[in-house]
Amino acid sequence: MHDDPVVRIVAKVLIPSIMLFAFYVQFHGDFGPGGGFQAGVIFASAFILHAIIFGLNRTRHVWAFRPNLAVLCVGVLLYGGTGILGMLGGGNFLNYNVLGDTPQAGQHLGILLVELGVGMSVAASMVMLFFAFAGRATHNRFLSSKERNDE
Amino acid sequence: MMSDMGQVFGHWNVYLVIFLMMLGFYTLIARGNMVKKMVGLNVFQTSVFILYISMGKIDNSTAPILTDNPLAIYANPLPHVLILTAIVVGVATTALGYALIIRIYENFGTIEDHELVDFMEDEENTL
Amino acid sequence: MIGDLLINVGAVSLLAIFAFWILRTRYLVGVVVVSGAFSLTAAALFVVLDAVDVAFTEAAVGAGIATVLGLATLTFVPHFEKPHRFKGAALGISWFPALLAVATGLLLTLAVSDLPRFGSADAPIHNHVAPHYINESPNEIGIPNIVTAILASYRGYDTLGEVIVIFTAALAVLVLLVGRTRSRRDKQRKGRRQ
């Protein structure tokens, strides 16, 4: 599929737009439909499109496995950390009222951070799922050729 | 008249959800192919989602996003939250199921229930 | 109102057709693709039922990612379901599972009469915590989207568990699929070679 110029150019136009839309969904989630879960999945779909068009190896080159794992963990930690931050400020776990000058400002900041954590970990986990499934195919091809050499 | 229609169609909605649910349930337990079992599970799951979301709906309501209109009726946002998270967890478990299917195929060369059972019986007999 | 109901009933009927199609066809690529269509139709239904956030998620996750993962799985496994007759199967129906499904369906149908009318504002679900969320969240949280307010703040603990579930699932898939894994076939092949 990667030899088709139409597909390549359309993908090059689409991938940044998809990422931009993901950020819109992420940060506009307070005002309209959207939020971390949806934004994460949309962001991951940009990488999936890239991998389908240009091949998994080139996608791995753009976005390697280890930073992806790091983002996955940082997302969960950011969520938990926001909860701990509320405790340090004197409230309960995941009570955002104490994060800002007024309870409302605190809630806004807390929701922003928490949604960001959700978005990061969902995006990273979806990319990781796709890498795992698609990588298995290339990995097995590698194994079988190696086994062929053994025999 | 309007409310009569609502009565009939409203419950009709729930009846259809039950029908969908049982189609998914039947696909899950009657088919031997594991990919089909997973898809059946998804059908089951989605029909449960529809049941929940149907309960949150109020006549003439709008989406639960605050507007300037003080008379606006909002749909119940609580089932929306529950289902929103359930969908994402659903895809995570589906991915795990597919991963297990791939490993099962690599190990046993089949993803059909009855062939797996035969395989295991053979193995027990040889031991 | 009536239009909404018609769309509602039409979409659920379409879903039933898709589900029946999934049950009958043996071509698994078709099954996975139709399950994507199923999710997309469900998303359209959620829009009619005023659950825009849920519709958004279902369209992105159920119709997008789940279908992609299903197709990725089918690159490994056979594309056709093998015909198999269970004990006591006749006319293409396995009677014991069918009996079980019909019995469960009948029990659920009996329970439907206890449900409040669809769309009634005085149903129990609308009189518990939901009025608090709708009336107080503008003052307590101050963001227009009530769903986000509940998701991230009122039920933040719930969502934390959710994120951890996704995290764990991603790690489990990683353990199952990435890297060199031993398989029974490898062992057998090795045994034969010795």
Short mmCIF file of C-alpha atoms in Angstrom, two decimals, chain B residues 11-84:
data_model
loop_
_atom_site.label_atom_id
_atom_site.label_comp_id
_atom_site.label_asym_id
_atom_site.label_seq_id
_atom_site.Cartn_x
_atom_site.Cartn_y
_atom_site.Cartn_z
CA HIS B 11 -40.74 -0.83 26.18
CA TRP B 12 -40.24 -1.96 22.60
CA ASN B 13 -36.76 -0.47 22.90
CA VAL B 14 -36.00 -2.57 25.99
CA TYR B 15 -37.46 -5.70 24.36
CA LEU B 16 -35.19 -5.18 21.36
CA VAL B 17 -32.22 -4.74 23.69
CA ILE B 18 -33.08 -8.07 25.35
CA PHE B 19 -33.33 -9.70 21.92
CA LEU B 20 -29.90 -8.29 20.96
CA MET B 21 -28.46 -9.40 24.27
CA MET B 22 -29.68 -12.94 23.79
CA LEU B 23 -28.35 -13.02 20.20
CA GLY B 24 -24.94 -12.05 21.59
CA PHE B 25 -25.29 -14.57 24.41
CA TYR B 26 -26.22 -17.34 21.98
CA THR B 27 -23.28 -16.45 19.70
CA LEU B 28 -21.05 -16.61 22.77
CA ILE B 29 -22.12 -20.04 24.01
CA ALA B 30 -23.18 -21.87 20.84
CA ARG B 31 -20.33 -21.08 18.45
CA GLY B 32 -17.00 -22.84 18.79
CA ASN B 33 -14.83 -20.33 16.98
CA MET B 34 -13.09 -18.06 19.47
CA VAL B 35 -13.02 -14.92 17.31
CA LYS B 36 -16.76 -15.30 16.92
CA LYS B 37 -17.12 -15.77 20.66
CA MET B 38 -15.30 -12.47 21.21
CA VAL B 39 -17.55 -10.66 18.71
CA GLY B 40 -20.60 -12.22 20.37
CA LEU B 41 -19.35 -10.94 23.71
CA ASN B 42 -19.03 -7.47 22.15
CA VAL B 43 -22.62 -7.62 20.91
CA PHE B 44 -23.77 -8.64 24.40
CA GLN B 45 -21.73 -5.83 25.93
CA THR B 46 -22.98 -3.14 23.54
CA SER B 47 -26.60 -4.13 24.19
CA VAL B 48 -26.02 -3.69 27.92
CA PHE B 49 -24.64 -0.22 27.11
CA ILE B 50 -27.80 0.61 25.15
CA LEU B 51 -29.96 -0.53 28.08
CA TYR B 52 -28.08 1.78 30.46
CA ILE B 53 -28.17 4.77 28.13
CA SER B 54 -31.90 4.23 27.45
CA MET B 55 -32.52 4.54 31.19
CA GLY B 56 -30.81 7.94 31.32
CA LYS B 57 -33.04 9.46 28.63
CA ILE B 58 -35.86 11.82 29.63
CA ASP B 59 -38.58 13.02 27.23
CA ASN B 60 -37.50 16.17 25.36
CA SER B 61 -34.13 16.18 27.13
CA THR B 62 -30.87 17.49 25.72
CA ALA B 63 -27.31 16.25 26.12
CA PRO B 64 -25.95 16.90 29.64
CA ILE B 65 -23.86 19.90 28.65
CA LEU B 66 -24.99 23.04 30.46
CA THR B 67 -26.65 25.69 28.30
CA ASP B 68 -27.92 29.19 29.00
CA ASN B 69 -31.51 28.02 28.79
CA PRO B 70 -32.72 27.74 32.42
CA LEU B 71 -35.66 25.50 31.42
CA ALA B 72 -33.52 22.90 29.67
CA ILE B 73 -34.04 19.28 30.72
CA TYR B 74 -30.81 17.35 30.79
CA ALA B 75 -30.49 13.61 30.30
CA ASN B 76 -29.16 11.76 33.32
CA PRO B 77 -25.35 12.03 33.07
CA LEU B 78 -24.56 9.23 35.53
CA PRO B 79 -25.15 6.23 33.22
CA HIS B 80 -23.18 8.08 30.54
CA VAL B 81 -20.15 8.19 32.81
CA LEU B 82 -20.45 4.54 33.76
CA ILE B 83 -20.76 3.43 30.14
CA LEU B 84 -18.03 5.75 28.88
#
